Amino acid sequence: MADQQLVPDWLSNPDVVLLRDVATAVVHLAGVDRLDSFMLPYPPSAQRALDALVLQCLRNGARPPAGVPEMVRWARARPLGSWPLDRLPVDLFVAGDRLIDEDSGEPAQLCHELAVEGYGSSTGRQYDRLVIQEALRACRAMSSPESYTAFRRLLVTRPVLTEADWIEVSTDLYLDPVRFLIEEIYAPVPLGYRRGGSYLCCHRCLTLLHPVSDKGWWCERDQCRHRGPAPHGRALPASEVGELRQLRKPLRQFVTGPGQAETYLEGELRAMGLAVEMWPGFDAYDLRITFPDGYVWAVDVKDWAHPGLLGRSATTVRGEPPYDEACWVVPRFRVRMRRDYLDVFAQERQDRAGGLRLLTDDQLKRAARLRLRGGRGADASIASAEVTRTASRKTPRAVSRKTADKNGADYA
């Protein structure tokens, strides 16, 4: 233990702290106005980040940004590895990692993760958690887990609502306990999403696309952009759809996006003949997978850009409803973008994670197929070898209840 304490913690590295300051400033600025249209005064976080960045540049003999607008241009144009910060840990970021997306000018997901990790919770992260907590409270009060599941599925599958959609949602009896929330979390769509009198949805993730050039469209989801140009989905002429509403951005980012990875796995696993329960026990975890012999897997799906930050957040999966094995799952495209993703997660995982394993969605499906065919070795398991050995000496599911974290659900 003494040796471990001598190892520097990269989250406390001065240059990492500085980048977290800049990331938080970018998120705050995005909430004030468009990042390419500044109005004084700047948020205090922006001035503090600029002052720290200027000082570090002067120490390193580099030309500093002349003001907040230029600092934001750095965040958009310069990969983090090219910033004049000589104390950044090697390989902390990969080529192309930026705080702001080049095409859209929107804060990148990595930017939000750095801001949240560095300051406990960004305003957006607080908002989406409060919404989910309030939904849980309302549905528990009505003893209606079905209503909570319906609410979560609504946020995942219908991030955009036309007037006709709004009427349909308003008459869904399952959503009665959370009706007051739905009226708050769906906001009118700004005119900036419209081109030629029409809006356009992404065919893959269902969110509205952003017009970024005379003819181009940009999707806010990392996974969509990784797979190529956004495929055009529903065209929504303003003259036909009436008032258009969409989920507020924190919910689109932290609930809709990861939730689509969850429902994708749900469909794939059910197609194999497995029983899948979504968000069981009022969101104790994301998927409860039951095999024909009664063996149960518990899965939480995560979709983070930075594996180190994800590793630091890792905790054991809650133990109720009970299960035999548990793991976290990340969409496979994250590992394609960063080959060391799973290794970095494992290195950064803390003791409180109890040996929690991270798999890609492809690895999870492969293990499920092997187990369905009768496999019982490590390749047909989702738990780490250490956890599996311990479980084999004890009663299934009782182990999970004993070792699982009892804190509130982490749904994203």
PDB file of C-alpha atoms in Angstrom, residues 35-277:
ATOM      1  CA  LEU A  35     -19.035  29.530 -28.613  1.00  0.00           C
ATOM      2  CA  ASP A  36     -18.405  31.685 -31.691  1.00  0.00           C
ATOM      3  CA  SER A  37     -20.425  34.637 -30.368  1.00  0.00           C
ATOM      4  CA  PHE A  38     -19.098  35.920 -27.046  1.00  0.00           C
ATOM      5  CA  MET A  39     -20.757  38.477 -24.833  1.00  0.00           C
ATOM      6  CA  LEU A  40     -19.161  40.048 -21.798  1.00  0.00           C
ATOM      7  CA  PRO A  41     -18.808  39.412 -18.975  1.00  0.00           C
ATOM      8  CA  TYR A  42     -17.403  35.929 -19.326  1.00  0.00           C
ATOM      9  CA  PRO A  43     -18.273  33.356 -16.677  1.00  0.00           C
ATOM     10  CA  PRO A  44     -15.712  33.458 -13.837  1.00  0.00           C
ATOM     11  CA  SER A  45     -14.613  29.901 -14.667  1.00  0.00           C
ATOM     12  CA  ALA A  46     -13.536  31.050 -18.146  1.00  0.00           C
ATOM     13  CA  GLN A  47     -11.344  33.869 -16.851  1.00  0.00           C
ATOM     14  CA  ARG A  48      -9.757  31.609 -14.230  1.00  0.00           C
ATOM     15  CA  ALA A  49      -8.954  28.968 -16.843  1.00  0.00           C
ATOM     16  CA  LEU A  50      -7.487  31.574 -19.204  1.00  0.00           C
ATOM     17  CA  ASP A  51      -5.282  33.041 -16.466  1.00  0.00           C
ATOM     18  CA  ALA A  52      -3.929  29.597 -15.558  1.00  0.00           C
ATOM     19  CA  LEU A  53      -3.320  28.675 -19.212  1.00  0.00           C
ATOM     20  CA  VAL A  54      -1.505  31.956 -19.941  1.00  0.00           C
ATOM     21  CA  LEU A  55       0.754  31.469 -16.924  1.00  0.00           C
ATOM     22  CA  GLN A  56       1.642  27.934 -17.947  1.00  0.00           C
ATOM     23  CA  CYS A  57       2.384  29.000 -21.529  1.00  0.00           C
ATOM     24  CA  LEU A  58       4.706  31.757 -20.292  1.00  0.00           C
ATOM     25  CA  ARG A  59       6.504  29.256 -18.069  1.00  0.00           C
ATOM     26  CA  ASN A  60       7.050  26.999 -21.052  1.00  0.00           C
ATOM     27  CA  GLY A  61       8.134  29.790 -23.391  1.00  0.00           C
ATOM     28  CA  ALA A  62       5.052  29.403 -25.614  1.00  0.00           C
ATOM     29  CA  ARG A  63       2.795  32.104 -26.986  1.00  0.00           C
ATOM     30  CA  PRO A  64      -0.368  32.156 -24.848  1.00  0.00           C
ATOM     31  CA  PRO A  65      -3.925  32.741 -26.091  1.00  0.00           C
ATOM     32  CA  ALA A  66      -4.731  36.464 -26.214  1.00  0.00           C
ATOM     33  CA  GLY A  67      -8.111  36.062 -24.536  1.00  0.00           C
ATOM     34  CA  VAL A  68     -11.062  33.781 -23.890  1.00  0.00           C
ATOM     35  CA  PRO A  69     -12.096  33.641 -27.598  1.00  0.00           C
ATOM     36  CA  GLU A  70      -8.622  32.446 -28.601  1.00  0.00           C
ATOM     37  CA  MET A  71      -8.580  29.903 -25.768  1.00  0.00           C
ATOM     38  CA  VAL A  72     -11.825  28.507 -27.156  1.00  0.00           C
ATOM     39  CA  ARG A  73     -10.311  28.445 -30.654  1.00  0.00           C
ATOM     40  CA  TRP A  74      -7.465  26.377 -29.222  1.00  0.00           C
ATOM     41  CA  ALA A  75     -10.014  23.999 -27.739  1.00  0.00           C
ATOM     42  CA  ARG A  76     -11.561  23.557 -31.180  1.00  0.00           C
ATOM     43  CA  ALA A  77      -8.526  23.586 -33.474  1.00  0.00           C
ATOM     44  CA  ARG A  78      -5.722  22.027 -31.413  1.00  0.00           C
ATOM     45  CA  PRO A  79      -5.592  18.373 -30.304  1.00  0.00           C
ATOM     46  CA  LEU A  80      -4.853  18.205 -26.595  1.00  0.00           C
ATOM     47  CA  GLY A  81      -1.502  16.566 -27.225  1.00  0.00           C
ATOM     48  CA  SER A  82      -0.290  19.687 -29.049  1.00  0.00           C
ATOM     49  CA  TRP A  83      -1.025  22.142 -26.215  1.00  0.00           C
ATOM     50  CA  PRO A  84       2.156  23.595 -24.620  1.00  0.00           C
ATOM     51  CA  LEU A  85       1.716  21.561 -21.438  1.00  0.00           C
ATOM     52  CA  ASP A  86       4.917  19.649 -20.755  1.00  0.00           C
ATOM     53  CA  ARG A  87       3.718  17.815 -17.650  1.00  0.00           C
ATOM     54  CA  LEU A  88       0.825  15.898 -19.241  1.00  0.00           C
ATOM     55  CA  PRO A  89       1.185  12.138 -18.720  1.00  0.00           C
ATOM     56  CA  VAL A  90       2.306  10.285 -21.838  1.00  0.00           C
ATOM     57  CA  ASP A  91      -0.542   8.631 -23.783  1.00  0.00           C
ATOM     58  CA  LEU A  92      -3.233  10.221 -21.633  1.00  0.00           C
ATOM     59  CA  PHE A  93      -4.946  11.434 -24.807  1.00  0.00           C
ATOM     60  CA  VAL A  94      -4.924  10.018 -28.311  1.00  0.00           C
ATOM     61  CA  ALA A  95      -4.366  11.864 -31.569  1.00  0.00           C
ATOM     62  CA  GLY A  96      -7.354  13.975 -32.469  1.00  0.00           C
ATOM     63  CA  ASP A  97      -8.717  14.367 -28.920  1.00  0.00           C
ATOM     64  CA  ARG A  98     -10.141  17.895 -28.676  1.00  0.00           C
ATOM     65  CA  LEU A  99     -12.332  19.731 -26.210  1.00  0.00           C
ATOM     66  CA  ILE A 100     -14.593  21.114 -28.964  1.00  0.00           C
ATOM     67  CA  ASP A 101     -15.801  19.329 -32.080  1.00  0.00           C
ATOM     68  CA  GLU A 102     -14.206  20.873 -35.168  1.00  0.00           C
ATOM     69  CA  ASP A 103     -17.270  20.677 -37.383  1.00  0.00           C
ATOM     70  CA  SER A 104     -20.035  21.864 -35.087  1.00  0.00           C
ATOM     71  CA  GLY A 105     -18.277  24.008 -32.488  1.00  0.00           C
ATOM     72  CA  GLU A 106     -20.032  22.026 -29.733  1.00  0.00           C
ATOM     73  CA  PRO A 107     -18.186  20.750 -26.623  1.00  0.00           C
ATOM     74  CA  ALA A 108     -16.975  17.212 -27.254  1.00  0.00           C
ATOM     75  CA  GLN A 109     -18.052  14.371 -24.996  1.00  0.00           C
ATOM     76  CA  LEU A 110     -14.492  14.223 -23.652  1.00  0.00           C
ATOM     77  CA  CYS A 111     -14.862  17.878 -22.645  1.00  0.00           C
ATOM     78  CA  HIS A 112     -17.958  17.073 -20.589  1.00  0.00           C
ATOM     79  CA  GLU A 113     -16.233  14.095 -18.979  1.00  0.00           C
ATOM     80  CA  LEU A 114     -13.210  16.145 -17.973  1.00  0.00           C
ATOM     81  CA  ALA A 115     -15.407  18.890 -16.540  1.00  0.00           C
ATOM     82  CA  VAL A 116     -17.554  16.448 -14.592  1.00  0.00           C
ATOM     83  CA  GLU A 117     -14.584  14.512 -13.248  1.00  0.00           C
ATOM     84  CA  GLY A 118     -12.732  17.609 -12.227  1.00  0.00           C
ATOM     85  CA  TYR A 119     -15.555  19.418 -10.467  1.00  0.00           C
ATOM     86  CA  GLY A 120     -17.849  16.727  -9.133  1.00  0.00           C
ATOM     87  CA  SER A 121     -20.671  17.539 -11.506  1.00  0.00           C
ATOM     88  CA  SER A 122     -21.340  19.974 -14.296  1.00  0.00           C
ATOM     89  CA  THR A 123     -24.630  21.861 -14.454  1.00  0.00           C
ATOM     90  CA  GLY A 124     -25.829  19.546 -17.211  1.00  0.00           C
ATOM     91  CA  ARG A 125     -24.830  16.415 -15.292  1.00  0.00           C
ATOM     92  CA  GLN A 126     -26.674  17.672 -12.232  1.00  0.00           C
ATOM     93  CA  TYR A 127     -29.780  18.285 -14.345  1.00  0.00           C
ATOM     94  CA  ASP A 128     -30.015  14.825 -15.878  1.00  0.00           C
ATOM     95  CA  ARG A 129     -29.399  13.138 -12.529  1.00  0.00           C
ATOM     96  CA  LEU A 130     -32.066  15.215 -10.857  1.00  0.00           C
ATOM     97  CA  VAL A 131     -34.554  14.260 -13.584  1.00  0.00           C
ATOM     98  CA  ILE A 132     -33.826  10.561 -13.210  1.00  0.00           C
ATOM     99  CA  GLN A 133     -33.966  10.739  -9.412  1.00  0.00           C
ATOM    100  CA  GLU A 134     -37.309  12.529  -9.550  1.00  0.00           C
ATOM    101  CA  ALA A 135     -38.676   9.929 -11.980  1.00  0.00           C
ATOM    102  CA  LEU A 136     -37.543   7.153  -9.652  1.00  0.00           C
ATOM    103  CA  ARG A 137     -39.179   8.883  -6.680  1.00  0.00           C
ATOM    104  CA  ALA A 138     -42.485   9.371  -8.496  1.00  0.00           C
ATOM    105  CA  CYS A 139     -42.641   5.811  -9.830  1.00  0.00           C
ATOM    106  CA  ARG A 140     -41.686   4.269  -6.497  1.00  0.00           C
ATOM    107  CA  ALA A 141     -44.414   6.313  -4.809  1.00  0.00           C
ATOM    108  CA  MET A 142     -46.906   4.713  -7.209  1.00  0.00           C
ATOM    109  CA  SER A 143     -45.282   1.257  -6.874  1.00  0.00           C
ATOM    110  CA  SER A 144     -44.974   1.223 -10.651  1.00  0.00           C
ATOM    111  CA  PRO A 145     -41.651  -0.056 -12.023  1.00  0.00           C
ATOM    112  CA  GLU A 146     -43.446  -0.368 -15.381  1.00  0.00           C
ATOM    113  CA  SER A 147     -43.880   3.412 -15.428  1.00  0.00           C
ATOM    114  CA  TYR A 148     -40.188   3.971 -14.796  1.00  0.00           C
ATOM    115  CA  THR A 149     -39.252   1.556 -17.583  1.00  0.00           C
ATOM    116  CA  ALA A 150     -41.675   3.309 -19.934  1.00  0.00           C
ATOM    117  CA  PHE A 151     -40.150   6.675 -19.012  1.00  0.00           C
ATOM    118  CA  ARG A 152     -36.587   5.490 -19.641  1.00  0.00           C
ATOM    119  CA  ARG A 153     -37.592   3.915 -22.941  1.00  0.00           C
ATOM    120  CA  LEU A 154     -39.285   7.175 -23.979  1.00  0.00           C
ATOM    121  CA  LEU A 155     -36.071   9.114 -23.383  1.00  0.00           C
ATOM    122  CA  VAL A 156     -34.078   6.590 -25.390  1.00  0.00           C
ATOM    123  CA  THR A 157     -36.375   6.024 -28.366  1.00  0.00           C
ATOM    124  CA  ARG A 158     -38.141   9.373 -28.759  1.00  0.00           C
ATOM    125  CA  PRO A 159     -35.758  12.283 -28.206  1.00  0.00           C
ATOM    126  CA  VAL A 160     -37.789  14.375 -30.694  1.00  0.00           C
ATOM    127  CA  LEU A 161     -41.573  14.823 -30.566  1.00  0.00           C
ATOM    128  CA  THR A 162     -43.907  16.404 -33.131  1.00  0.00           C
ATOM    129  CA  GLU A 163     -47.302  17.756 -32.051  1.00  0.00           C
ATOM    130  CA  ALA A 164     -48.885  14.416 -33.000  1.00  0.00           C
ATOM    131  CA  ASP A 165     -46.215  12.548 -31.007  1.00  0.00           C
ATOM    132  CA  TRP A 166     -46.862  14.840 -28.052  1.00  0.00           C
ATOM    133  CA  ILE A 167     -50.562  13.958 -28.034  1.00  0.00           C
ATOM    134  CA  GLU A 168     -49.727  10.250 -28.156  1.00  0.00           C
ATOM    135  CA  VAL A 169     -47.272  10.527 -25.263  1.00  0.00           C
ATOM    136  CA  SER A 170     -49.762  12.617 -23.276  1.00  0.00           C
ATOM    137  CA  THR A 171     -52.336   9.805 -23.393  1.00  0.00           C
ATOM    138  CA  ASP A 172     -49.973   6.974 -22.397  1.00  0.00           C
ATOM    139  CA  LEU A 173     -51.263   5.778 -19.019  1.00  0.00           C
ATOM    140  CA  TYR A 174     -47.930   4.218 -18.071  1.00  0.00           C
ATOM    141  CA  LEU A 175     -46.417   7.715 -18.116  1.00  0.00           C
ATOM    142  CA  ASP A 176     -48.977   9.276 -15.765  1.00  0.00           C
ATOM    143  CA  PRO A 177     -46.663   9.279 -12.684  1.00  0.00           C
ATOM    144  CA  VAL A 178     -44.004  11.242 -14.597  1.00  0.00           C
ATOM    145  CA  ARG A 179     -46.272  13.504 -16.661  1.00  0.00           C
ATOM    146  CA  PHE A 180     -45.025  16.602 -14.812  1.00  0.00           C
ATOM    147  CA  LEU A 181     -41.442  15.718 -15.723  1.00  0.00           C
ATOM    148  CA  ILE A 182     -42.168  15.131 -19.394  1.00  0.00           C
ATOM    149  CA  GLU A 183     -43.639  18.607 -19.691  1.00  0.00           C
ATOM    150  CA  GLU A 184     -40.389  20.052 -18.325  1.00  0.00           C
ATOM    151  CA  ILE A 185     -37.740  17.971 -20.098  1.00  0.00           C
ATOM    152  CA  TYR A 186     -39.023  18.380 -23.674  1.00  0.00           C
ATOM    153  CA  ALA A 187     -38.257  21.923 -24.872  1.00  0.00           C
ATOM    154  CA  PRO A 188     -39.136  23.734 -28.132  1.00  0.00           C
ATOM    155  CA  VAL A 189     -36.500  23.218 -30.831  1.00  0.00           C
ATOM    156  CA  PRO A 190     -34.419  26.332 -31.675  1.00  0.00           C
ATOM    157  CA  LEU A 191     -34.624  27.673 -35.230  1.00  0.00           C
ATOM    158  CA  GLY A 192     -30.917  26.955 -35.672  1.00  0.00           C
ATOM    159  CA  TYR A 193     -31.766  23.306 -36.348  1.00  0.00           C
ATOM    160  CA  ARG A 194     -33.932  24.231 -39.335  1.00  0.00           C
ATOM    161  CA  ARG A 195     -32.810  24.453 -42.953  1.00  0.00           C
ATOM    162  CA  GLY A 196     -35.123  25.360 -45.815  1.00  0.00           C
ATOM    163  CA  GLY A 197     -38.165  25.223 -43.567  1.00  0.00           C
ATOM    164  CA  SER A 198     -37.487  21.665 -42.402  1.00  0.00           C
ATOM    165  CA  TYR A 199     -35.740  19.745 -39.632  1.00  0.00           C
ATOM    166  CA  LEU A 200     -33.892  16.458 -40.102  1.00  0.00           C
ATOM    167  CA  CYS A 201     -33.362  13.557 -37.695  1.00  0.00           C
ATOM    168  CA  CYS A 202     -30.416  11.176 -37.629  1.00  0.00           C
ATOM    169  CA  HIS A 203     -31.509   7.747 -38.825  1.00  0.00           C
ATOM    170  CA  ARG A 204     -29.165   6.015 -36.376  1.00  0.00           C
ATOM    171  CA  CYS A 205     -29.634   7.859 -33.074  1.00  0.00           C
ATOM    172  CA  LEU A 206     -32.963   9.652 -33.764  1.00  0.00           C
ATOM    173  CA  THR A 207     -31.763  13.041 -32.491  1.00  0.00           C
ATOM    174  CA  LEU A 208     -31.990  16.182 -34.613  1.00  0.00           C
ATOM    175  CA  LEU A 209     -29.070  16.849 -36.921  1.00  0.00           C
ATOM    176  CA  HIS A 210     -27.316  20.222 -36.910  1.00  0.00           C
ATOM    177  CA  PRO A 211     -26.915  22.044 -40.258  1.00  0.00           C
ATOM    178  CA  VAL A 212     -23.196  22.895 -40.452  1.00  0.00           C
ATOM    179  CA  SER A 213     -22.712  24.080 -44.037  1.00  0.00           C
ATOM    180  CA  ASP A 214     -24.765  24.818 -47.132  1.00  0.00           C
ATOM    181  CA  LYS A 215     -25.697  21.144 -47.455  1.00  0.00           C
ATOM    182  CA  GLY A 216     -23.966  19.316 -44.612  1.00  0.00           C
ATOM    183  CA  TRP A 217     -25.478  17.903 -41.428  1.00  0.00           C
ATOM    184  CA  TRP A 218     -23.732  16.986 -38.168  1.00  0.00           C
ATOM    185  CA  CYS A 219     -24.795  14.463 -35.530  1.00  0.00           C
ATOM    186  CA  GLU A 220     -23.987  15.211 -31.896  1.00  0.00           C
ATOM    187  CA  ARG A 221     -23.384  11.535 -31.051  1.00  0.00           C
ATOM    188  CA  ASP A 222     -19.759  10.322 -31.065  1.00  0.00           C
ATOM    189  CA  GLN A 223     -20.802   6.860 -32.217  1.00  0.00           C
ATOM    190  CA  CYS A 224     -22.656   8.164 -35.247  1.00  0.00           C
ATOM    191  CA  ARG A 225     -19.739  10.318 -36.362  1.00  0.00           C
ATOM    192  CA  HIS A 226     -17.366   7.375 -35.973  1.00  0.00           C
ATOM    193  CA  ARG A 227     -19.496   5.355 -38.386  1.00  0.00           C
ATOM    194  CA  GLY A 228     -19.400   8.041 -41.072  1.00  0.00           C
ATOM    195  CA  PRO A 229     -21.704  10.795 -42.319  1.00  0.00           C
ATOM    196  CA  ALA A 230     -24.997  10.900 -40.465  1.00  0.00           C
ATOM    197  CA  PRO A 231     -27.674   8.974 -42.375  1.00  0.00           C
ATOM    198  CA  HIS A 232     -30.747  11.077 -42.974  1.00  0.00           C
ATOM    199  CA  GLY A 233     -33.795   9.950 -41.030  1.00  0.00           C
ATOM    200  CA  ARG A 234     -37.160  11.633 -40.565  1.00  0.00           C
ATOM    201  CA  ALA A 235     -37.574  14.916 -42.397  1.00  0.00           C
ATOM    202  CA  LEU A 236     -39.842  17.181 -40.351  1.00  0.00           C
ATOM    203  CA  PRO A 237     -41.249  20.125 -42.347  1.00  0.00           C
ATOM    204  CA  ALA A 238     -42.093  22.874 -39.873  1.00  0.00           C
ATOM    205  CA  SER A 239     -45.363  23.596 -41.672  1.00  0.00           C
ATOM    206  CA  GLU A 240     -46.550  20.003 -41.115  1.00  0.00           C
ATOM    207  CA  VAL A 241     -45.246  18.905 -37.713  1.00  0.00           C
ATOM    208  CA  GLY A 242     -46.404  21.897 -35.684  1.00  0.00           C
ATOM    209  CA  GLU A 243     -44.384  22.773 -32.611  1.00  0.00           C
ATOM    210  CA  LEU A 244     -41.384  20.491 -32.452  1.00  0.00           C
ATOM    211  CA  ARG A 245     -39.949  19.467 -29.082  1.00  0.00           C
ATOM    212  CA  GLN A 246     -36.724  17.719 -28.158  1.00  0.00           C
ATOM    213  CA  LEU A 247     -35.168  16.467 -24.942  1.00  0.00           C
ATOM    214  CA  ARG A 248     -32.913  18.969 -23.257  1.00  0.00           C
ATOM    215  CA  LYS A 249     -29.261  18.432 -24.123  1.00  0.00           C
ATOM    216  CA  PRO A 250     -28.040  16.879 -20.835  1.00  0.00           C
ATOM    217  CA  LEU A 251     -30.660  14.141 -21.230  1.00  0.00           C
ATOM    218  CA  ARG A 252     -29.790  13.568 -24.891  1.00  0.00           C
ATOM    219  CA  GLN A 253     -26.133  13.268 -23.983  1.00  0.00           C
ATOM    220  CA  PHE A 254     -26.208  11.298 -20.750  1.00  0.00           C
ATOM    221  CA  VAL A 255     -29.429   9.271 -21.086  1.00  0.00           C
ATOM    222  CA  THR A 256     -30.511   8.941 -24.730  1.00  0.00           C
ATOM    223  CA  GLY A 257     -27.065   8.096 -26.087  1.00  0.00           C
ATOM    224  CA  PRO A 258     -26.057   5.403 -23.576  1.00  0.00           C
ATOM    225  CA  GLY A 259     -29.660   4.164 -23.518  1.00  0.00           C
ATOM    226  CA  GLN A 260     -29.530   3.379 -27.217  1.00  0.00           C
ATOM    227  CA  ALA A 261     -26.526   1.151 -26.588  1.00  0.00           C
ATOM    228  CA  GLU A 262     -28.599  -0.578 -23.899  1.00  0.00           C
ATOM    229  CA  THR A 263     -31.649  -1.160 -26.106  1.00  0.00           C
ATOM    230  CA  TYR A 264     -29.402  -2.355 -28.953  1.00  0.00           C
ATOM    231  CA  LEU A 265     -28.037  -5.059 -26.647  1.00  0.00           C
ATOM    232  CA  GLU A 266     -31.564  -5.862 -25.490  1.00  0.00           C
ATOM    233  CA  GLY A 267     -32.622  -6.630 -29.056  1.00  0.00           C
ATOM    234  CA  GLU A 268     -29.502  -8.652 -29.868  1.00  0.00           C
ATOM    235  CA  LEU A 269     -29.760 -10.807 -26.740  1.00  0.00           C
ATOM    236  CA  ARG A 270     -33.483 -11.428 -27.116  1.00  0.00           C
ATOM    237  CA  ALA A 271     -32.845 -12.558 -30.685  1.00  0.00           C
ATOM    238  CA  MET A 272     -30.634 -15.295 -29.180  1.00  0.00           C
ATOM    239  CA  GLY A 273     -33.591 -16.498 -27.098  1.00  0.00           C
ATOM    240  CA  LEU A 274     -32.496 -14.948 -23.804  1.00  0.00           C
ATOM    241  CA  ALA A 275     -34.884 -13.270 -21.366  1.00  0.00           C
ATOM    242  CA  VAL A 276     -33.902  -9.632 -20.855  1.00  0.00           C
ATOM    243  CA  GLU A 277     -35.345  -7.221 -18.283  1.00  0.00           C
TER     244      GLU A 277
END
